[in-house]
PDB file of C-alpha atoms in Angstrom:
ATOM      1  CA  MET A   1     -24.116 -51.987 -53.450  1.00  0.00           C
ATOM      2  CA  GLY A   2     -26.690 -51.389 -56.169  1.00  0.00           C
ATOM      3  CA  LYS A   3     -28.934 -48.798 -57.768  1.00  0.00           C
ATOM      4  CA  VAL A   4     -31.809 -46.767 -56.340  1.00  0.00           C
ATOM      5  CA  GLU A   5     -34.977 -47.800 -58.186  1.00  0.00           C
ATOM      6  CA  GLU A   6     -37.603 -45.694 -56.376  1.00  0.00           C
ATOM      7  CA  PHE A   7     -38.577 -44.315 -52.972  1.00  0.00           C
ATOM      8  CA  TYR A   8     -41.198 -45.147 -50.383  1.00  0.00           C
ATOM      9  CA  PHE A   9     -42.762 -42.117 -48.686  1.00  0.00           C
ATOM     10  CA  ASP A  10     -45.301 -41.333 -46.001  1.00  0.00           C
ATOM     11  CA  ASP A  11     -48.321 -39.688 -47.635  1.00  0.00           C
ATOM     12  CA  GLN A  12     -49.245 -37.665 -44.516  1.00  0.00           C
ATOM     13  CA  ALA A  13     -45.876 -35.999 -43.884  1.00  0.00           C
ATOM     14  CA  TRP A  14     -44.631 -36.286 -47.504  1.00  0.00           C
ATOM     15  CA  ILE A  15     -41.234 -37.489 -46.386  1.00  0.00           C
ATOM     16  CA  ILE A  16     -39.070 -40.265 -47.820  1.00  0.00           C
ATOM     17  CA  VAL A  17     -39.036 -43.303 -45.577  1.00  0.00           C
ATOM     18  CA  TYR A  18     -36.958 -45.739 -47.645  1.00  0.00           C
ATOM     19  CA  LEU A  19     -34.777 -45.883 -50.723  1.00  0.00           C
ATOM     20  CA  VAL A  20     -35.649 -49.010 -52.712  1.00  0.00           C
ATOM     21  CA  VAL A  21     -32.329 -50.388 -53.934  1.00  0.00           C
ATOM     22  CA  LYS A  22     -31.805 -53.123 -56.506  1.00  0.00           C
ATOM     23  CA  THR A  23     -28.601 -54.874 -55.511  1.00  0.00           C
ATOM     24  CA  GLY A  24     -26.009 -56.111 -57.957  1.00  0.00           C
ATOM     25  CA  ASN A  25     -25.052 -59.657 -58.849  1.00  0.00           C
ATOM     26  CA  TRP A  26     -23.344 -60.083 -55.486  1.00  0.00           C
ATOM     27  CA  LEU A  27     -26.819 -60.443 -53.949  1.00  0.00           C
ATOM     28  CA  SER A  28     -28.642 -61.907 -56.970  1.00  0.00           C
ATOM     29  CA  GLY A  29     -30.223 -58.555 -57.773  1.00  0.00           C
ATOM     30  CA  ARG A  30     -32.375 -58.655 -54.648  1.00  0.00           C
ATOM     31  CA  ASN A  31     -34.361 -55.496 -53.772  1.00  0.00           C
ATOM     32  CA  VAL A  32     -33.633 -54.059 -50.328  1.00  0.00           C
ATOM     33  CA  LEU A  33     -34.924 -51.077 -48.362  1.00  0.00           C
ATOM     34  CA  ILE A  34     -32.463 -48.515 -47.024  1.00  0.00           C
ATOM     35  CA  SER A  35     -33.496 -45.770 -44.618  1.00  0.00           C
ATOM     36  CA  PRO A  36     -32.229 -42.224 -45.332  1.00  0.00           C
ATOM     37  CA  TYR A  37     -30.925 -42.435 -41.764  1.00  0.00           C
ATOM     38  CA  ALA A  38     -28.260 -44.882 -43.032  1.00  0.00           C
ATOM     39  CA  LEU A  39     -26.851 -42.333 -45.474  1.00  0.00           C
ATOM     40  CA  ILE A  40     -23.598 -40.615 -44.572  1.00  0.00           C
ATOM     41  CA  LYS A  41     -24.332 -36.922 -44.116  1.00  0.00           C
ATOM     42  CA  GLY A  42     -21.994 -34.354 -45.589  1.00  0.00           C
ATOM     43  CA  ALA A  43     -20.492 -36.770 -48.119  1.00  0.00           C
ATOM     44  CA  ASP A  44     -20.147 -35.863 -51.781  1.00  0.00           C
ATOM     45  CA  ARG A  45     -23.286 -37.351 -53.302  1.00  0.00           C
ATOM     46  CA  SER A  46     -22.844 -36.572 -57.006  1.00  0.00           C
ATOM     47  CA  GLY A  47     -24.852 -39.509 -58.317  1.00  0.00           C
ATOM     48  CA  ILE A  48     -23.911 -41.594 -55.291  1.00  0.00           C
ATOM     49  CA  PHE A  49     -25.551 -42.284 -51.913  1.00  0.00           C
ATOM     50  CA  PRO A  50     -22.807 -43.397 -49.464  1.00  0.00           C
ATOM     51  CA  VAL A  51     -24.254 -45.556 -46.679  1.00  0.00           C
ATOM     52  CA  ASP A  52     -22.910 -46.466 -43.260  1.00  0.00           C
ATOM     53  CA  LEU A  53     -23.543 -50.183 -43.795  1.00  0.00           C
ATOM     54  CA  THR A  54     -21.485 -53.238 -44.688  1.00  0.00           C
ATOM     55  CA  ARG A  55     -22.328 -55.738 -47.385  1.00  0.00           C
ATOM     56  CA  GLU A  56     -22.788 -58.359 -44.674  1.00  0.00           C
ATOM     57  CA  GLN A  57     -25.412 -56.215 -42.935  1.00  0.00           C
ATOM     58  CA  ILE A  58     -27.282 -55.778 -46.193  1.00  0.00           C
ATOM     59  CA  LYS A  59     -26.971 -59.457 -47.064  1.00  0.00           C
ATOM     60  CA  SER A  60     -28.354 -60.532 -43.674  1.00  0.00           C
ATOM     61  CA  SER A  61     -31.195 -58.012 -43.592  1.00  0.00           C
ATOM     62  CA  PRO A  62     -34.786 -59.294 -43.327  1.00  0.00           C
ATOM     63  CA  ASP A  63     -36.399 -60.461 -46.542  1.00  0.00           C
ATOM     64  CA  ILE A  64     -39.058 -58.192 -48.013  1.00  0.00           C
ATOM     65  CA  ASP A  65     -41.127 -58.392 -51.182  1.00  0.00           C
ATOM     66  CA  THR A  66     -41.094 -54.877 -52.612  1.00  0.00           C
ATOM     67  CA  ASP A  67     -43.763 -55.752 -55.162  1.00  0.00           C
ATOM     68  CA  LEU A  68     -46.331 -55.772 -52.346  1.00  0.00           C
ATOM     69  CA  PRO A  69     -47.323 -53.048 -49.845  1.00  0.00           C
ATOM     70  CA  VAL A  70     -44.727 -52.787 -47.085  1.00  0.00           C
ATOM     71  CA  SER A  71     -46.281 -54.096 -43.886  1.00  0.00           C
ATOM     72  CA  ARG A  72     -45.553 -52.614 -40.499  1.00  0.00           C
ATOM     73  CA  GLN A  73     -44.319 -56.034 -39.361  1.00  0.00           C
ATOM     74  CA  GLN A  74     -41.590 -55.991 -42.003  1.00  0.00           C
ATOM     75  CA  GLU A  75     -40.661 -52.431 -41.036  1.00  0.00           C
ATOM     76  CA  ILE A  76     -40.286 -53.450 -37.403  1.00  0.00           C
ATOM     77  CA  ALA A  77     -38.024 -56.322 -38.455  1.00  0.00           C
ATOM     78  CA  LEU A  78     -35.839 -53.922 -40.453  1.00  0.00           C
ATOM     79  CA  HIS A  79     -35.584 -51.404 -37.614  1.00  0.00           C
ATOM     80  CA  ARG A  80     -34.761 -54.111 -35.080  1.00  0.00           C
ATOM     81  CA  TYR A  81     -31.953 -55.343 -37.323  1.00  0.00           C
ATOM     82  CA  PHE A  82     -30.500 -51.953 -38.285  1.00  0.00           C
ATOM     83  CA  PRO A  83     -29.861 -49.158 -35.746  1.00  0.00           C
ATOM     84  CA  TRP A  84     -32.121 -46.707 -37.593  1.00  0.00           C
ATOM     85  CA  GLN A  85     -34.432 -44.086 -36.218  1.00  0.00           C
ATOM     86  CA  SER A  86     -38.030 -45.250 -36.628  1.00  0.00           C
ATOM     87  CA  TYR A  87     -39.912 -42.821 -38.843  1.00  0.00           C
ATOM     88  CA  TRP A  88     -42.950 -43.093 -36.572  1.00  0.00           C
ATOM     89  CA  ALA A  89     -40.863 -42.049 -33.543  1.00  0.00           C
ATOM     90  CA  THR A  90     -41.170 -38.731 -31.726  1.00  0.00           C
ATOM     91  CA  GLY A  91     -40.131 -35.754 -33.813  1.00  0.00           C
ATOM     92  CA  PHE A  92     -41.018 -37.063 -37.269  1.00  0.00           C
ATOM     93  CA  TYR A  93     -44.358 -35.362 -37.684  1.00  0.00           C
ATOM     94  CA  GLU A  94     -43.082 -32.242 -35.921  1.00  0.00           C
ATOM     95  CA  GLY A  95     -40.541 -31.803 -38.689  1.00  0.00           C
ATOM     96  CA  GLY A  96     -37.716 -33.911 -37.294  1.00  0.00           C
ATOM     97  CA  ILE A  97     -34.745 -34.376 -39.613  1.00  0.00           C
ATOM     98  CA  TRP A  98     -33.142 -37.759 -40.236  1.00  0.00           C
ATOM     99  CA  GLY A  99     -30.006 -38.077 -38.166  1.00  0.00           C
ATOM    100  CA  ILE A 100     -30.780 -35.124 -35.900  1.00  0.00           C
ATOM    101  CA  VAL A 101     -33.827 -36.318 -34.009  1.00  0.00           C
ATOM    102  CA  THR A 102     -32.654 -39.657 -32.634  1.00  0.00           C
ATOM    103  CA  PRO A 103     -34.941 -40.927 -29.876  1.00  0.00           C
ATOM    104  CA  PRO A 104     -34.342 -44.446 -28.513  1.00  0.00           C
ATOM    105  CA  LEU A 105     -35.653 -47.186 -30.759  1.00  0.00           C
ATOM    106  CA  VAL A 106     -39.032 -48.312 -29.507  1.00  0.00           C
ATOM    107  CA  ASP A 107     -41.636 -50.561 -31.048  1.00  0.00           C
ATOM    108  CA  PRO A 108     -44.793 -48.853 -32.277  1.00  0.00           C
ATOM    109  CA  ALA A 109     -48.214 -49.883 -31.049  1.00  0.00           C
ATOM    110  CA  PRO A 110     -49.197 -53.505 -31.858  1.00  0.00           C
ATOM    111  CA  VAL A 111     -50.458 -53.930 -35.382  1.00  0.00           C
ATOM    112  CA  LYS A 112     -52.630 -56.471 -37.106  1.00  0.00           C
ATOM    113  CA  ALA A 113     -50.910 -59.515 -38.559  1.00  0.00           C
ATOM    114  CA  ILE A 114     -52.426 -58.807 -41.998  1.00  0.00           C
ATOM    115  CA  GLY A 115     -52.341 -55.524 -43.850  1.00  0.00           C
ATOM    116  CA  GLY A 116     -49.700 -52.920 -44.552  1.00  0.00           C
ATOM    117  CA  ASP A 117     -49.223 -49.319 -43.540  1.00  0.00           C
ATOM    118  CA  PRO A 118     -51.919 -47.364 -45.427  1.00  0.00           C
ATOM    119  CA  HIS A 119     -49.715 -44.254 -45.501  1.00  0.00           C
ATOM    120  CA  LEU A 120     -46.561 -45.863 -46.929  1.00  0.00           C
ATOM    121  CA  ARG A 121     -46.552 -45.256 -50.670  1.00  0.00           C
ATOM    122  CA  SER A 122     -44.307 -45.798 -53.659  1.00  0.00           C
ATOM    123  CA  THR A 123     -43.102 -42.934 -55.853  1.00  0.00           C
ATOM    124  CA  HIS A 124     -43.237 -45.349 -58.786  1.00  0.00           C
ATOM    125  CA  ALA A 125     -46.857 -46.283 -58.095  1.00  0.00           C
ATOM    126  CA  ILE A 126     -48.130 -42.691 -57.772  1.00  0.00           C
ATOM    127  CA  THR A 127     -46.292 -41.411 -60.870  1.00  0.00           C
ATOM    128  CA  GLY A 128     -48.884 -40.884 -63.634  1.00  0.00           C
ATOM    129  CA  TYR A 129     -51.748 -39.990 -61.291  1.00  0.00           C
ATOM    130  CA  HIS A 130     -54.208 -37.368 -62.576  1.00  0.00           C
ATOM    131  CA  ILE A 131     -53.862 -33.873 -61.124  1.00  0.00           C
ATOM    132  CA  GLU A 132     -57.277 -32.390 -60.315  1.00  0.00           C
ATOM    133  CA  THR A 133     -57.460 -28.657 -59.692  1.00  0.00           C
ATOM    134  CA  THR A 134     -60.361 -26.844 -58.017  1.00  0.00           C
ATOM    135  CA  ASP A 135     -62.041 -26.563 -61.424  1.00  0.00           C
ATOM    136  CA  GLY A 136     -61.170 -29.846 -63.117  1.00  0.00           C
ATOM    137  CA  LYS A 137     -58.430 -32.259 -64.212  1.00  0.00           C
ATOM    138  CA  LEU A 138     -55.305 -30.740 -65.664  1.00  0.00           C
ATOM    139  CA  GLY A 139     -52.303 -32.966 -66.149  1.00  0.00           C
ATOM    140  CA  HIS A 140     -50.437 -35.878 -64.632  1.00  0.00           C
ATOM    141  CA  LEU A 141     -47.854 -36.314 -61.888  1.00  0.00           C
ATOM    142  CA  ARG A 142     -44.507 -37.060 -63.558  1.00  0.00           C
ATOM    143  CA  ASP A 143     -41.759 -36.581 -60.979  1.00  0.00           C
ATOM    144  CA  PHE A 144     -40.756 -35.315 -57.537  1.00  0.00           C
ATOM    145  CA  ILE A 145     -38.329 -32.704 -56.189  1.00  0.00           C
ATOM    146  CA  ILE A 146     -36.866 -33.977 -52.922  1.00  0.00           C
ATOM    147  CA  ASP A 147     -34.795 -32.138 -50.324  1.00  0.00           C
ATOM    148  CA  ASP A 148     -31.856 -34.517 -49.705  1.00  0.00           C
ATOM    149  CA  GLU A 149     -31.191 -33.096 -46.237  1.00  0.00           C
ATOM    150  CA  THR A 150     -34.655 -33.326 -44.680  1.00  0.00           C
ATOM    151  CA  TRP A 151     -35.918 -35.917 -47.206  1.00  0.00           C
ATOM    152  CA  HIS A 152     -39.229 -34.117 -47.578  1.00  0.00           C
ATOM    153  CA  ILE A 153     -40.881 -34.142 -50.991  1.00  0.00           C
ATOM    154  CA  GLU A 154     -40.916 -30.386 -51.654  1.00  0.00           C
ATOM    155  CA  PHE A 155     -42.508 -30.179 -55.128  1.00  0.00           C
ATOM    156  CA  LEU A 156     -44.477 -32.334 -57.520  1.00  0.00           C
ATOM    157  CA  VAL A 157     -43.567 -32.121 -61.204  1.00  0.00           C
ATOM    158  CA  ILE A 158     -46.797 -31.851 -63.190  1.00  0.00           C
ATOM    159  CA  GLU A 159     -47.115 -32.488 -66.928  1.00  0.00           C
ATOM    160  CA  MET A 160     -49.908 -30.372 -68.373  1.00  0.00           C
ATOM    161  CA  TYR A 161     -52.483 -31.595 -70.900  1.00  0.00           C
ATOM    162  CA  SER A 162     -51.748 -30.021 -74.268  1.00  0.00           C
ATOM    163  CA  TRP A 163     -52.263 -31.082 -77.859  1.00  0.00           C
ATOM    164  CA  MET A 164     -49.584 -28.605 -79.013  1.00  0.00           C
ATOM    165  CA  GLU A 165     -46.640 -29.187 -76.691  1.00  0.00           C
ATOM    166  CA  ALA A 166     -45.687 -30.765 -73.407  1.00  0.00           C
ATOM    167  CA  LYS A 167     -45.277 -28.359 -70.513  1.00  0.00           C
ATOM    168  CA  ARG A 168     -44.145 -29.245 -67.030  1.00  0.00           C
ATOM    169  CA  VAL A 169     -44.608 -27.091 -63.923  1.00  0.00           C
ATOM    170  CA  LEU A 170     -43.858 -27.437 -60.229  1.00  0.00           C
ATOM    171  CA  ILE A 171     -46.375 -27.329 -57.409  1.00  0.00           C
ATOM    172  CA  ALA A 172     -45.442 -27.234 -53.716  1.00  0.00           C
ATOM    173  CA  ARG A 173     -46.601 -30.041 -51.450  1.00  0.00           C
ATOM    174  CA  LYS A 174     -48.618 -27.617 -49.278  1.00  0.00           C
ATOM    175  CA  HIS A 175     -51.124 -27.363 -52.131  1.00  0.00           C
ATOM    176  CA  ILE A 176     -51.883 -31.108 -52.030  1.00  0.00           C
ATOM    177  CA  LYS A 177     -55.201 -31.478 -50.269  1.00  0.00           C
ATOM    178  CA  ASN A 178     -56.059 -35.105 -50.835  1.00  0.00           C
ATOM    179  CA  ILE A 179     -55.021 -38.201 -52.732  1.00  0.00           C
ATOM    180  CA  GLN A 180     -57.715 -40.511 -54.030  1.00  0.00           C
ATOM    181  CA  TRP A 181     -55.831 -43.752 -54.368  1.00  0.00           C
ATOM    182  CA  ALA A 182     -58.782 -45.709 -55.792  1.00  0.00           C
ATOM    183  CA  SER A 183     -59.300 -43.248 -58.682  1.00  0.00           C
ATOM    184  CA  SER A 184     -55.604 -42.357 -59.131  1.00  0.00           C
ATOM    185  CA  LYS A 185     -56.079 -38.640 -58.470  1.00  0.00           C
ATOM    186  CA  VAL A 186     -54.105 -35.951 -56.637  1.00  0.00           C
ATOM    187  CA  LEU A 187     -56.361 -33.103 -55.565  1.00  0.00           C
ATOM    188  CA  VAL A 188     -54.764 -29.637 -55.311  1.00  0.00           C
ATOM    189  CA  ASP A 189     -56.129 -26.294 -54.105  1.00  0.00           C
ATOM    190  CA  VAL A 190     -55.104 -24.230 -57.145  1.00  0.00           C
ATOM    191  CA  THR A 191     -57.045 -23.405 -60.287  1.00  0.00           C
ATOM    192  CA  SER A 192     -56.374 -24.644 -63.808  1.00  0.00           C
ATOM    193  CA  ASP A 193     -55.380 -21.130 -64.921  1.00  0.00           C
ATOM    194  CA  GLU A 194     -52.808 -20.835 -62.135  1.00  0.00           C
ATOM    195  CA  LEU A 195     -51.098 -23.951 -63.457  1.00  0.00           C
ATOM    196  CA  LYS A 196     -51.560 -23.059 -67.125  1.00  0.00           C
ATOM    197  CA  TYR A 197     -49.834 -19.685 -66.781  1.00  0.00           C
ATOM    198  CA  SER A 198     -47.121 -20.667 -64.328  1.00  0.00           C
ATOM    199  CA  PRO A 199     -43.499 -20.848 -65.602  1.00  0.00           C
ATOM    200  CA  GLY A 200     -42.421 -24.112 -67.189  1.00  0.00           C
ATOM    201  CA  TYR A 201     -39.950 -26.396 -65.421  1.00  0.00           C
ATOM    202  CA  ASP A 202     -36.916 -27.647 -67.337  1.00  0.00           C
ATOM    203  CA  GLU A 203     -35.222 -30.557 -65.566  1.00  0.00           C
ATOM    204  CA  SER A 204     -32.036 -29.969 -67.556  1.00  0.00           C
ATOM    205  CA  GLU A 205     -31.513 -26.694 -65.691  1.00  0.00           C
ATOM    206  CA  LEU A 206     -30.072 -26.581 -62.219  1.00  0.00           C
ATOM    207  CA  PHE A 207     -32.991 -26.290 -59.780  1.00  0.00           C
ATOM    208  CA  GLN A 208     -33.124 -22.877 -58.130  1.00  0.00           C
ATOM    209  CA  GLU A 209     -35.756 -22.294 -55.450  1.00  0.00           C
ATOM    210  CA  GLU A 210     -36.170 -18.639 -56.354  1.00  0.00           C
ATOM    211  CA  ALA A 211     -36.716 -19.505 -60.037  1.00  0.00           C
ATOM    212  CA  SER A 212     -39.074 -22.421 -59.418  1.00  0.00           C
ATOM    213  CA  SER A 213     -42.763 -22.613 -60.238  1.00  0.00           C
ATOM    214  CA  THR A 214     -44.971 -19.791 -59.015  1.00  0.00           C
ATOM    215  CA  ILE A 215     -47.165 -22.425 -57.400  1.00  0.00           C
ATOM    216  CA  SER A 216     -45.072 -22.380 -54.240  1.00  0.00           C
TER     217      SER A 216
END
């Protein structure tokens, strides 16, 4: 079908809402949005995301410009076309898991004709944001650790400021207190020393929860 370019996530629940997929030449390289609900659970996903969709369904899906904020109107069009669970439906904010909580599809409350969802964000856009601890700035956001069963963003990968060497650490999403979109900052409730002296994260090693960053 194509290649996953990035993810869209809800910045209140920190859960992936869409995979942004760049299609191949068969669809002129068009970008499409695929809900995690369309993924086939239990399949071998070594570098592959099998989806329960046909090429014709993808080809006929509503147009969307992924270079602009995703509006709620476009989301409604997608969910009317595909039989996906709406992420704003009952169970999502209570910790519902894609594919398990499946209430009937219903339209959300009426929305304005102009303006997108202020809580739908791009992983590409937020990468590089400053990390501000309780006692000052200390690094940048470089990556995300995502649970591919619940699709929650579990950890942020932080690159520390250092003139000697680059060090990356993990910090759990529960420590994220606020995101200042205008100033490109992620505010966390830990100190600079806690991050400085936490174990480094090496992405080449298999991720083990028990061996992850102490900032958990």
